[in-house]
Structure formats: C-alpha cells, structure tokens
Short mmCIF file of the C-alpha atoms (twelve columns), coordinates in Angstrom:
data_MODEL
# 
_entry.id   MODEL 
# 
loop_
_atom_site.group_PDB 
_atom_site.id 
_atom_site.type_symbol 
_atom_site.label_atom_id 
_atom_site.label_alt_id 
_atom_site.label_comp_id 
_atom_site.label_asym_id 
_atom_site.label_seq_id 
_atom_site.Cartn_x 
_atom_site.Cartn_y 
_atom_site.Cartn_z 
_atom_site.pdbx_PDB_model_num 
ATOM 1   C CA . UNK A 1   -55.883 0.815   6.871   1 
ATOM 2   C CA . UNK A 2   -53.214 -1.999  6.303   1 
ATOM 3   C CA . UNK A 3   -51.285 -0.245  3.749   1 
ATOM 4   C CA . UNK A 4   -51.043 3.166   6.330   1 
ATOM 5   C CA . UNK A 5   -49.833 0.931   8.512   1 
ATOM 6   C CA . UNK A 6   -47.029 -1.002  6.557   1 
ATOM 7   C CA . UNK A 7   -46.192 2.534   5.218   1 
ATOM 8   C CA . UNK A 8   -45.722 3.807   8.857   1 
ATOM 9   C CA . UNK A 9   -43.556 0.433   10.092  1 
ATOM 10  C CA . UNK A 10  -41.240 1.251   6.542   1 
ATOM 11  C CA . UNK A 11  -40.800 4.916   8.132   1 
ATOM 12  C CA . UNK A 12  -40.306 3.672   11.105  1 
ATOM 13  C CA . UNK A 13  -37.451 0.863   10.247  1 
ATOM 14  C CA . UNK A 14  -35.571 3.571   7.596   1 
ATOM 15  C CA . UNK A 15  -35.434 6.012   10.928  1 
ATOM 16  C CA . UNK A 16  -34.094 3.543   12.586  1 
ATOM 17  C CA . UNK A 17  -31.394 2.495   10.633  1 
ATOM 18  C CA . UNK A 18  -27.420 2.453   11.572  1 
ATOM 19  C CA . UNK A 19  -26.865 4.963   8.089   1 
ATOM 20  C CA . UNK A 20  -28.284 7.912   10.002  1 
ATOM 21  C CA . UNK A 21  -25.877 9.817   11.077  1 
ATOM 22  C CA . UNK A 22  -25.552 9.618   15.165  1 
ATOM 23  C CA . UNK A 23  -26.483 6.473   14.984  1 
ATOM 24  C CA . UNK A 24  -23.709 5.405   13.312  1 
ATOM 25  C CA . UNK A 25  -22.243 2.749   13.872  1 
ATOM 26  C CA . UNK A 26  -24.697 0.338   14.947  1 
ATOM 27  C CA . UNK A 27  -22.989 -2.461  14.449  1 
ATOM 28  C CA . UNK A 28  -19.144 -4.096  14.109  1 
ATOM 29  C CA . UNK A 29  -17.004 -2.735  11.299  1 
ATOM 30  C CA . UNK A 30  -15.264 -4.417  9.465   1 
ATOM 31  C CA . UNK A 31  -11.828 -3.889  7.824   1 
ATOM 32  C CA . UNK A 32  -11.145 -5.762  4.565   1 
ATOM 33  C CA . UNK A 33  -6.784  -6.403  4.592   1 
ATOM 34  C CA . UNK A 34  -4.921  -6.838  1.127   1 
ATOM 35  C CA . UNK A 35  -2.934  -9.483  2.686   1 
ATOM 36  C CA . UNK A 36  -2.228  -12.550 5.008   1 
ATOM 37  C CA . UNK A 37  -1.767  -12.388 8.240   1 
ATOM 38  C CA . UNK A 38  1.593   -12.109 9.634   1 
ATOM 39  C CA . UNK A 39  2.528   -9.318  7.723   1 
ATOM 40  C CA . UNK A 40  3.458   -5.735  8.130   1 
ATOM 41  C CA . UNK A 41  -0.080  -4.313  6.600   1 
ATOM 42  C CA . UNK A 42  -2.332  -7.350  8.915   1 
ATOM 43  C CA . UNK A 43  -0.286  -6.157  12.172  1 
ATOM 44  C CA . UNK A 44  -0.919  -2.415  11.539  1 
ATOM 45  C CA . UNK A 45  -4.708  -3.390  10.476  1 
ATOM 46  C CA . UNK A 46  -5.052  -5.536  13.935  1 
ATOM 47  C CA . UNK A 47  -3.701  -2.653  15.584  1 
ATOM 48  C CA . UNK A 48  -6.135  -0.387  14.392  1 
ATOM 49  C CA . UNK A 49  -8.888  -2.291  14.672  1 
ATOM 50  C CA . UNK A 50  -7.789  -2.593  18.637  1 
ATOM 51  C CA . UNK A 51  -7.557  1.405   19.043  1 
ATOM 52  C CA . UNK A 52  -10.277 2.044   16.550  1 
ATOM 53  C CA . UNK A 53  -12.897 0.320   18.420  1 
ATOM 54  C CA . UNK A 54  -13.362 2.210   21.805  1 
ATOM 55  C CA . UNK A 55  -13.682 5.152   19.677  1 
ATOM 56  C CA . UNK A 56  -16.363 4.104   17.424  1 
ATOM 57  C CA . UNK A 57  -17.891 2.359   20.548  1 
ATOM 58  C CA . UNK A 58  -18.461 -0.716  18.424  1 
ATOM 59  C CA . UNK A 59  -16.068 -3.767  17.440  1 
ATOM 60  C CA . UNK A 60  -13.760 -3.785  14.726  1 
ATOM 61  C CA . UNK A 61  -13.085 -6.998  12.600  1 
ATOM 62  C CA . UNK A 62  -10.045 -7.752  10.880  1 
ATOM 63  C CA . UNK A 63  -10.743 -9.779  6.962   1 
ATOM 64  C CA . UNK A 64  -7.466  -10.771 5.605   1 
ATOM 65  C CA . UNK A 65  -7.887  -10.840 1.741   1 
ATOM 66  C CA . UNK A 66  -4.597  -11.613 -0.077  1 
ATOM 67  C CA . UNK A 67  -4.012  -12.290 -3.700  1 
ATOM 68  C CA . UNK A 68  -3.465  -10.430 -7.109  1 
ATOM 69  C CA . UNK A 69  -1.849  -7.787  -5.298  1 
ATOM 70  C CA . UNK A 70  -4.552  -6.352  -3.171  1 
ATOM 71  C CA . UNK A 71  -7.704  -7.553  -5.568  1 
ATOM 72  C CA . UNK A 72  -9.348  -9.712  -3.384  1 
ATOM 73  C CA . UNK A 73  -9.688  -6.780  -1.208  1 
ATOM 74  C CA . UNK A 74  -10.951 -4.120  -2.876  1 
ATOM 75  C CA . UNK A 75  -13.756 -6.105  -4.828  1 
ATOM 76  C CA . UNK A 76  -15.180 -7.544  -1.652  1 
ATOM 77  C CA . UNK A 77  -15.220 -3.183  -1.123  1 
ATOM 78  C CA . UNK A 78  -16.529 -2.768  -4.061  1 
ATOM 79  C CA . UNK A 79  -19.487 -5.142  -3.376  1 
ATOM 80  C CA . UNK A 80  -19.743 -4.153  0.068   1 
ATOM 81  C CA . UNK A 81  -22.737 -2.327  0.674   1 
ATOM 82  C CA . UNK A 82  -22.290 1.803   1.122   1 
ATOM 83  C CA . UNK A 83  -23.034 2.197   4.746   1 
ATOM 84  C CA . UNK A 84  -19.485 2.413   6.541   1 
ATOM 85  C CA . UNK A 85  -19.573 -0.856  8.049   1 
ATOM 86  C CA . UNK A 86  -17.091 -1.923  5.550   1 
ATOM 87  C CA . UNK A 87  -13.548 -0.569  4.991   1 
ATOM 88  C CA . UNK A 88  -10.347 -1.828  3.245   1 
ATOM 89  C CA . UNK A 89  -6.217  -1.104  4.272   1 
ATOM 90  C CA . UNK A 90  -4.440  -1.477  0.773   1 
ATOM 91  C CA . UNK A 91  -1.438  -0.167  -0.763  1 
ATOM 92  C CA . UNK A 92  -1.574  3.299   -2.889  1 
ATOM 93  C CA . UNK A 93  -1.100  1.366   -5.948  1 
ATOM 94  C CA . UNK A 94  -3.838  -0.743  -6.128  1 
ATOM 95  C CA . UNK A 95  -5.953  2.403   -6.496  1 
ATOM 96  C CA . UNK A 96  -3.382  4.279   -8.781  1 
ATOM 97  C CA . UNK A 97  -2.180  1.371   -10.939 1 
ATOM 98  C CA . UNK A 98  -4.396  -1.349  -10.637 1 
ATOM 99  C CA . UNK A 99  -7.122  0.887   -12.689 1 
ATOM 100 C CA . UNK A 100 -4.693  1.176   -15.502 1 
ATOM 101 C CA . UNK A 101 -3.827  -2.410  -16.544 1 
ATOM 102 C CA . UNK A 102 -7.165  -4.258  -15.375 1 
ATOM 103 C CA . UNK A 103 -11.273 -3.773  -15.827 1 
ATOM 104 C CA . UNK A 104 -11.882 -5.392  -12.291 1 
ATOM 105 C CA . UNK A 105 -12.609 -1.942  -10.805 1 
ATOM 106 C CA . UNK A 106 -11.854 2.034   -11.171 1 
ATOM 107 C CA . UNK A 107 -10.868 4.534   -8.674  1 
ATOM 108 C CA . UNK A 108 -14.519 6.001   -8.945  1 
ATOM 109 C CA . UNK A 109 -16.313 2.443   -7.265  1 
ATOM 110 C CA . UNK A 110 -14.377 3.832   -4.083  1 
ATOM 111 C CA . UNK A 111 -14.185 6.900   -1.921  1 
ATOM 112 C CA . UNK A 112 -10.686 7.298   -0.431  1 
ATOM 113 C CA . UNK A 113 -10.620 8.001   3.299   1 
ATOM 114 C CA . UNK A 114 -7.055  8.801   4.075   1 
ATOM 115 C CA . UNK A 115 -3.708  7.988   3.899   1 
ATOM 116 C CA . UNK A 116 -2.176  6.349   6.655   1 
ATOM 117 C CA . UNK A 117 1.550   6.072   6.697   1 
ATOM 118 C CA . UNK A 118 4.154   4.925   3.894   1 
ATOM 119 C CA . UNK A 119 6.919   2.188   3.100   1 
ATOM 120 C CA . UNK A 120 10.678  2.825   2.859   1 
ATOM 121 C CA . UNK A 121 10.420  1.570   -0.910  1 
ATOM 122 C CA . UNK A 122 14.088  -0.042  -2.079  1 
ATOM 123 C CA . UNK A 123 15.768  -2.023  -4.609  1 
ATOM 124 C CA . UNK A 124 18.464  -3.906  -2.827  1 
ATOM 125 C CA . UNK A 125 21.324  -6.512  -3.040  1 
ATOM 126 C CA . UNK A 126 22.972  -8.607  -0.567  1 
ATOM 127 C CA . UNK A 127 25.886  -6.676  1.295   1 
ATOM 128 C CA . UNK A 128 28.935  -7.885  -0.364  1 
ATOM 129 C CA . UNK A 129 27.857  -7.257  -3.913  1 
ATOM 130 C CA . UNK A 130 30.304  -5.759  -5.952  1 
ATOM 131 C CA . UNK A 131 28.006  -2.055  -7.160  1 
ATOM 132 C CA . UNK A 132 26.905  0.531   -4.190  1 
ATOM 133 C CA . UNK A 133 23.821  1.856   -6.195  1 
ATOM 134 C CA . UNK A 134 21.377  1.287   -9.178  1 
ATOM 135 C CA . UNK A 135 23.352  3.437   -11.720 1 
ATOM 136 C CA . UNK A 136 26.435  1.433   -10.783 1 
ATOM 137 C CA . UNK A 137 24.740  -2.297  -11.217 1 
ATOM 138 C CA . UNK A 138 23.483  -1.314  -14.756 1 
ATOM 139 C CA . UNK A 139 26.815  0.092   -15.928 1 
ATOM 140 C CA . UNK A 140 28.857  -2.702  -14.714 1 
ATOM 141 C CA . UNK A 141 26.337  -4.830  -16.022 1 
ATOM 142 C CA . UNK A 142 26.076  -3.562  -19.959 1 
ATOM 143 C CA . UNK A 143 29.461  -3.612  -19.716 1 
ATOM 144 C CA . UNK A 144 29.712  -6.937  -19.044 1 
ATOM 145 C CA . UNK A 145 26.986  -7.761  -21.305 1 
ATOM 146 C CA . UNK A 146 25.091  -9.567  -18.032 1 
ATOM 147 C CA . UNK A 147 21.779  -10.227 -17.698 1 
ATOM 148 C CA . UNK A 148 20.431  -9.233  -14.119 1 
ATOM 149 C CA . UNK A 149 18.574  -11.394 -11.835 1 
ATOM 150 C CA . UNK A 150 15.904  -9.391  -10.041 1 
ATOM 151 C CA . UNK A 151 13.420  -10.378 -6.978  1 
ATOM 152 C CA . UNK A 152 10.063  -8.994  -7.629  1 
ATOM 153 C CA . UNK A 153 7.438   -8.507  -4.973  1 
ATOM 154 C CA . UNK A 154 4.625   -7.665  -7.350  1 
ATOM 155 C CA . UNK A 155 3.620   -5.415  -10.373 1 
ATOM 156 C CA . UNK A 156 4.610   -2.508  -9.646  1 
ATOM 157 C CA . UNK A 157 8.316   -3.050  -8.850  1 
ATOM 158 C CA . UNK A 158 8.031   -5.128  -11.958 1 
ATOM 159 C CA . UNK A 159 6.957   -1.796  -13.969 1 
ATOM 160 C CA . UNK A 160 9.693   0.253   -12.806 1 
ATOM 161 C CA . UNK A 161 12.496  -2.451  -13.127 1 
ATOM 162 C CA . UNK A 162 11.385  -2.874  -16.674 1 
ATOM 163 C CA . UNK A 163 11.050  0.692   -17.027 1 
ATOM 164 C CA . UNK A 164 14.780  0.839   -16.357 1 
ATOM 165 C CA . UNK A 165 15.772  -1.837  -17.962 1 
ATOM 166 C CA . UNK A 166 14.158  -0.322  -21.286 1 
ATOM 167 C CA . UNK A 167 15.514  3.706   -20.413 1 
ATOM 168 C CA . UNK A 168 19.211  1.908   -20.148 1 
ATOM 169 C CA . UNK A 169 18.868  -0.759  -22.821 1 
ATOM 170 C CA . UNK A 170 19.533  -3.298  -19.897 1 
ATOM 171 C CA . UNK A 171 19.494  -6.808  -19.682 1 
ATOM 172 C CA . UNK A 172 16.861  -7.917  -16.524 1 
ATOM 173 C CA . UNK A 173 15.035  -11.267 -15.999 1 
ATOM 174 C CA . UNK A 174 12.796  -11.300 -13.347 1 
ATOM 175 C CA . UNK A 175 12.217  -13.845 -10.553 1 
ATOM 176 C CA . UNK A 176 8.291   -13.643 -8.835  1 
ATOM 177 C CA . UNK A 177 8.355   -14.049 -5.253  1 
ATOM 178 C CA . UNK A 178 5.372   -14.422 -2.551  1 
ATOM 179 C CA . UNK A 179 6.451   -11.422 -1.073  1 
ATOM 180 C CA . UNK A 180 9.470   -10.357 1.577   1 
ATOM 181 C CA . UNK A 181 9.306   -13.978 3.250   1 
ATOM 182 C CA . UNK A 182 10.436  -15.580 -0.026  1 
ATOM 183 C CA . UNK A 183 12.404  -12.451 -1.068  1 
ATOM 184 C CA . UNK A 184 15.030  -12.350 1.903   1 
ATOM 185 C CA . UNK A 185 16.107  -15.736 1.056   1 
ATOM 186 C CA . UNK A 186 16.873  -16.097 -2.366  1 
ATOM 187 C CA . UNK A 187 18.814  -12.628 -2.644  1 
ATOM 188 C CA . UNK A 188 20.755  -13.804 0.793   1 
ATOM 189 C CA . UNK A 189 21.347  -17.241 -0.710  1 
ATOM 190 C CA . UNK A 190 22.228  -15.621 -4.589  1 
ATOM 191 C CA . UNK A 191 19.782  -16.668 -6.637  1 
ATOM 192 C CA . UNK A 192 19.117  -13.517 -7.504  1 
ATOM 193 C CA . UNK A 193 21.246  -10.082 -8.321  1 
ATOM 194 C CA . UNK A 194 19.050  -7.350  -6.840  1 
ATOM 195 C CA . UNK A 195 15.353  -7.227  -5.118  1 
ATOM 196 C CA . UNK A 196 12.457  -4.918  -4.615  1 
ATOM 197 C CA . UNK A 197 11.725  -4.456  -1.065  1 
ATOM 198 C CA . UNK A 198 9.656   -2.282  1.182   1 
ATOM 199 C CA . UNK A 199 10.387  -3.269  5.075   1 
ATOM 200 C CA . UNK A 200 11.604  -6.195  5.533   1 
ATOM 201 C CA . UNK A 201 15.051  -5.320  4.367   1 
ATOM 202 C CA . UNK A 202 15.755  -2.550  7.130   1 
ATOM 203 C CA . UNK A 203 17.181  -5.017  9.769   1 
ATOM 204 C CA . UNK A 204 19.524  -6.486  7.828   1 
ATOM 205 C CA . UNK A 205 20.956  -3.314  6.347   1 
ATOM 206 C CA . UNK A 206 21.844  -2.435  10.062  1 
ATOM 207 C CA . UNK A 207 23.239  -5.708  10.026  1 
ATOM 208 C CA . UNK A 208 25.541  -5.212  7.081   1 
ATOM 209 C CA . UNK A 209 24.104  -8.469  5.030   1 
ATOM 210 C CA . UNK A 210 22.053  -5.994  2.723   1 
ATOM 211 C CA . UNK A 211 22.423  -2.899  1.211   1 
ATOM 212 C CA . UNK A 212 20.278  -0.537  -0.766  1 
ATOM 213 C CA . UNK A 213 21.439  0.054   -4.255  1 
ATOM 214 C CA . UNK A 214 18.386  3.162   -4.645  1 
ATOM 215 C CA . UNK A 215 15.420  4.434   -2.307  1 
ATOM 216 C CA . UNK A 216 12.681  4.243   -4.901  1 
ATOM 217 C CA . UNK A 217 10.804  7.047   -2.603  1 
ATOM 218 C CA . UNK A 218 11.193  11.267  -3.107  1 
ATOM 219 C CA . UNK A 219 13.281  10.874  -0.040  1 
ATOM 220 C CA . UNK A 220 16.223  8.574   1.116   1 
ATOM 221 C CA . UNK A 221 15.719  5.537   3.498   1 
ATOM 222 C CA . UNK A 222 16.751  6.322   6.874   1 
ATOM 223 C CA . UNK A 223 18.602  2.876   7.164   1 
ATOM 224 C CA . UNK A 224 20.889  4.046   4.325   1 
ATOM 225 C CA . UNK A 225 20.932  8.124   4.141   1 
ATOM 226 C CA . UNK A 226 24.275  7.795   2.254   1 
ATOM 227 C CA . UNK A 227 22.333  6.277   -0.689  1 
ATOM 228 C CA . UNK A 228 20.852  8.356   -3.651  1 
ATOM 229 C CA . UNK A 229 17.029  7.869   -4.490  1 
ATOM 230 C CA . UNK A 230 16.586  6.599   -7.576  1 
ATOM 231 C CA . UNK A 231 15.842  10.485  -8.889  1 
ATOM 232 C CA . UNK A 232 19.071  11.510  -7.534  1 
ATOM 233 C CA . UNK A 233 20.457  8.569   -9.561  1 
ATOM 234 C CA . UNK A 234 19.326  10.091  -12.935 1 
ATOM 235 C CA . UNK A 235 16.203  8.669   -13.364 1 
ATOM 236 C CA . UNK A 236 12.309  10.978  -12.594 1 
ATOM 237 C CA . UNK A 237 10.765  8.151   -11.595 1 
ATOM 238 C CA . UNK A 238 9.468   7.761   -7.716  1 
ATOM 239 C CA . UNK A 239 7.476   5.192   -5.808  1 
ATOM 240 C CA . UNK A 240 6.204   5.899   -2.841  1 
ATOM 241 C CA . UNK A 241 3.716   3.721   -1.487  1 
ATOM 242 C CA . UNK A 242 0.972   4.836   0.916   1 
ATOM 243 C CA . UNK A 243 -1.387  2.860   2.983   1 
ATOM 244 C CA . UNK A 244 -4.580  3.724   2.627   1 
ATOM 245 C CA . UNK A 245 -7.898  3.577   3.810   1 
ATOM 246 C CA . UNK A 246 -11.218 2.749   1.361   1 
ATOM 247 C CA . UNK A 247 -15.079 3.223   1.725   1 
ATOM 248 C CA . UNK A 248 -17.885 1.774   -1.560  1 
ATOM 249 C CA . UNK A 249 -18.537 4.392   -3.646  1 
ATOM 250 C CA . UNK A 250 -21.928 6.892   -2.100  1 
ATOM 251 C CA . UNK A 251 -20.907 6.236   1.890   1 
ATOM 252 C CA . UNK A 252 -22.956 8.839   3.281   1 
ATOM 253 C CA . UNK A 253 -20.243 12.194  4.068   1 
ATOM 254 C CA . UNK A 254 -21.173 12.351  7.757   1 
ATOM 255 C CA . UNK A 255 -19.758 8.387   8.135   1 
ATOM 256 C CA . UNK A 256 -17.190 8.830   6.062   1 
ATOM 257 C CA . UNK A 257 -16.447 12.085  8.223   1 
ATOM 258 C CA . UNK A 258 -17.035 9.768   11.487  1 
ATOM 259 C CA . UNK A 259 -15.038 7.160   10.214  1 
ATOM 260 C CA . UNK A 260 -12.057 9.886   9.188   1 
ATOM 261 C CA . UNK A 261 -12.156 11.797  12.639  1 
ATOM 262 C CA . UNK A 262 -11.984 8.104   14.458  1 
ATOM 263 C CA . UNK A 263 -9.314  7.146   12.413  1 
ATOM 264 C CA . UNK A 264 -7.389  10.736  12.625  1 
ATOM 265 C CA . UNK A 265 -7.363  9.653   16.290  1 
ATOM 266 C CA . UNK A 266 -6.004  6.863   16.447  1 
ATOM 267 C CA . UNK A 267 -3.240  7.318   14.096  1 
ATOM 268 C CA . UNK A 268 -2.030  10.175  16.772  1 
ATOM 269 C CA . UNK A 269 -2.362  7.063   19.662  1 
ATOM 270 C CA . UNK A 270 1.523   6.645   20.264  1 
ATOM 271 C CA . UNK A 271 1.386   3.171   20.482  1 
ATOM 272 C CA . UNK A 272 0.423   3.292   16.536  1 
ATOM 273 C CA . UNK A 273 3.034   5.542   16.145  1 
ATOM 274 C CA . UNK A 274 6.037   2.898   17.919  1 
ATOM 275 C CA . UNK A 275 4.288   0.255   16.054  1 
ATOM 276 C CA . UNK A 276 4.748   1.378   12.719  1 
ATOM 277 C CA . UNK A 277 7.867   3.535   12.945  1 
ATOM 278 C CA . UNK A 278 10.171  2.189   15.809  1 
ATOM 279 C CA . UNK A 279 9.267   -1.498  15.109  1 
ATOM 280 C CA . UNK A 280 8.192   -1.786  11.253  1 
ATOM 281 C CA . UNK A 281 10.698  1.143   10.508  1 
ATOM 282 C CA . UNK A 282 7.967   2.684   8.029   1 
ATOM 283 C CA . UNK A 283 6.434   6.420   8.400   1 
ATOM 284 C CA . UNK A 284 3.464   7.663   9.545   1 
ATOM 285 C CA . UNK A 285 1.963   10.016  6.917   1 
ATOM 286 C CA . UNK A 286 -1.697  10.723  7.616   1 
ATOM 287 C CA . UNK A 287 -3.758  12.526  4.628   1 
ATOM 288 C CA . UNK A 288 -7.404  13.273  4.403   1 
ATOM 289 C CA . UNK A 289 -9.614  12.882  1.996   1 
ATOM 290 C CA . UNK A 290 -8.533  15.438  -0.644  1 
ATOM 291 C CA . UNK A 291 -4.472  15.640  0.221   1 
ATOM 292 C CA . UNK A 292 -4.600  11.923  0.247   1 
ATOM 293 C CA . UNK A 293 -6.061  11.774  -3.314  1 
ATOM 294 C CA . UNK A 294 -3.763  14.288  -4.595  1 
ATOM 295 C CA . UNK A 295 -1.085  11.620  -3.518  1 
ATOM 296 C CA . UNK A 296 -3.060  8.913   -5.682  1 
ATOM 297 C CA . UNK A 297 -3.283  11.200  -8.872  1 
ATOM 298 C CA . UNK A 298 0.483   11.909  -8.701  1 
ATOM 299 C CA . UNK A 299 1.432   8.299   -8.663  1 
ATOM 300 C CA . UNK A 300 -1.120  7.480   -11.384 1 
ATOM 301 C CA . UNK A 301 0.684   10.252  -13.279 1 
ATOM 302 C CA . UNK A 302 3.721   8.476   -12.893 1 
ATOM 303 C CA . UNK A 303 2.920   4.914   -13.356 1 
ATOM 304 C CA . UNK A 304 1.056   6.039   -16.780 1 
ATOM 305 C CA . UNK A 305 4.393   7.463   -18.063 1 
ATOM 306 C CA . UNK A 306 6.306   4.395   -17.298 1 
ATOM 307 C CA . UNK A 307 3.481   2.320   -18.870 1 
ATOM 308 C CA . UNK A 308 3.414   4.314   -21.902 1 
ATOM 309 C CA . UNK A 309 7.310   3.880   -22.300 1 
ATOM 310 C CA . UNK A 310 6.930   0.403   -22.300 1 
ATOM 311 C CA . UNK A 311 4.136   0.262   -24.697 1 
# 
C-alpha cells in the first residue's frame, strides 16, 4: 500500500512541475550577463529583463558574470539545469571562437535562442592621426619600419590584428585593456596607435576626437559611412558581433519556443529599439533559432581561417 502511494505522490509532483509546458514559467528567470554592470550588454540585459517580465508573467533577474571574455557566463549556463529558468546574453564569439582555442565548453552544451542585435565593430585612432584607414596605417608604418601600438579589448580583436599584422608582414605590439572604459583613455592620451572598439567610440567620432581607420563589420559604421570596411580595404576578413541569447543543452522545445516568442516581443517594444539604436548607436538584428546559428557557423568559419594562418 505505501509504495502505491509514494508512486502516486512522484506522479503527482512530476505533473506538477514548472517544465510542463503551460505551466511554464513557474518561477523567476534568470538571465546570466557576460559582463559588469554599467556596460552596454548589462543595460540592454536590465532592459530586457524589465519588458520581458510582464510577458512571461514571472520576474526576471539580472546575474552579471564578467571575466575571460564571457566564460563566467556561459559555464554557470552550462551547469544550469535544462528547464528555461536560466538564460545567458553573450557576445557571438564566445560561442563561435571560444570553442576553438579552449576545452571549457562546446557549442553543443548550449541551444542558441536568437540573436538579438549587433555592435558597430571598429579599429580606430584618435582624430588627428596622420593615416585615414587601416591600409594606410600599415603602409606608412612598414615604411617607416614602426612598430604599432594597438588597444585590445579582448581575443578576438587580438586574432584579427595579428591576423593582419602576419597577411602584411607588420610590426604590432599589443596593449590589453579592461574594456572601452580603459580603452578611450589611453588612445585619447597616446599611449597607443590604434584600438579595437565596438560602441563606445561613436560619440567621439561625431565629436571629431576619433576616427575609424576600418569597420571590421560586412557593412560600414554609420558614424563614419565615408570609411571602407576592412573587406573593402583588401582584406576577406569580417567581424560582426551579435548578441545573443543561450539556453543548457535539452531545454524542452515548447520553453525554448515560449522563451523565443517572449523575447521576439520584446525586441519589437520601441523602447528596446531607442535603447539600443538611438542611445547605444548599435543595431537591432533579431534571428531565430536556425538563422541565428547560421550567423554563428559563418563566424566560426572565419575565425578558423584566421587561426589557421597564424598557426
């Protein structure tokens, strides 16, 4: 008699669980950031969360996990538990580069939800320096026999300056910096030649005290249209990077659906939209599921040529 009855409270408590499908969710969600607050990604995150959460009819939580370039983040996805309560906002290149150079996770521990807008990608130098473009700096510089100073944000600008450093038998040293915050100043104060960047140097473009020497996107920055893309400039490299959203590995489709049609939502609310294209001058580009992973296997493609130049 007691085990019948233990067997019918187990039915009874799987049932009821937040996994089955209206029921979901049950409970807060929570959305695991690849950086510290403050910046551009924690805003937009905060933002969502705000908007998200009337439409999911539960709270949304905001986790800020910076460090090793989005790590943090997606292993406390990876060890989140498979239900949907549990989401990351990372750059594109943490699941498209990341996977090449470390063991800490693949793309298959994670099931990609959607793209959610992109970054004006740039290398940059301060206004008055004395080359309008990429191409330019590295002639002048060989010429000169100069060795370049260069501003890196992280390892993936790192990849494609050394990339072009090796394609044009270039002389580059580069500087690490915490990210735009520590960037801004030293290329402003000249401790360095040239910078990656991927907002924070719109503003003072329109102000005159930077310019961009190359979009590295498949499209020119709308701060600086005159500019060539780094393509245009010779080279078939491009890197555009994408915001995206994360589940574990196995979520259930019909959260992962829930989850996708909430977000699809929300992205369309226009005060997203001013948010992250009239104030963080970046663009909305919202892919599901399969169209956003299409996105990720392209840039793999291209970050495993540049690594195997470099090898």
């Amino acid at each position: 008699m007691k085990k019948w009855l233990w067997l019918a409270i187990l039915l009874l408590l799987t049932t009821a669980s937040p996994l089955v499908g209206a029921a979901f969710p049950g409970a807060p969600v929570k959305i695991e950031v690849g950086a510290a607050a403050g910046g551009g990604m924690d805003i937009v995150a905060r933002a969502l969360a705000e908007r998200l959460a009337p439409r999911l009819g539960q709270p949304v939580l905001v986790s800020n996990r910076p460090g090793g370039g989005g790590l943090m983040a997606m292993m406390a996805l990876k060890n989140a538990a498979p239900d949907g309560y549990t989401l990351a906002l990372v750059p594109s290149w943490t699941l498209s580069y990341q996977p090449l150079v470390t063991q800490h996770y693949q793309k298959s521990d994670f099931t990609l939800l959607a793209t959610l807008y992109r970054a004006p990608d740039a290398l940059i130098a301060r206004g008055d320096a004395p080359w309008n473009s990429v191409a330019e700096m590295l002639a002048v510089a060989r010429a000169s026999r100069q060795k370049l100073l260069f501003a890196s944000q992280g390892p993936v600008d790192r990849l494609i300056v050394n990339w072009l450093a090796r394609q044009t038998d270039s002389k580059i040293a580069v500087m690490p910096t915490k990210g735009g915050g520590e960037m801004i100043p030293r290329l402003l104060g000249g401790h360095v030649d040239f910078a990656y960047s991927a907002t924070m140097h719109t503003q003072y473009v329109s102000a005159g005290k930077i310019k961009v020497l190359a979009s590295l996107a498949d499209r020119r920055q709308s701060v600086a249209p005159e500019v060539p893309t780094l393509q245009e400039q010779g080279w078939n490299i491009a890197l555009n990077t994408f915001f995206i959203t994360l589940l574990p590995r196995n979520t259930p489709s019909p959260i992962a659906e829930r989850l996708a049609g909430a977000l699809q939502e929300t992205m369309a609310d226009e005060f997203i939209r001013a948010l992250i294209e009239d104030k963080l001058m970046m663009n909305i580009d919202f892919r599901l599921l399969a169209a956003a992973d299409a996105l990720i296997e392209q840039q793999r493609a291209e970050m495993r040529i540049m690594l195997d130049a470099l090898q």
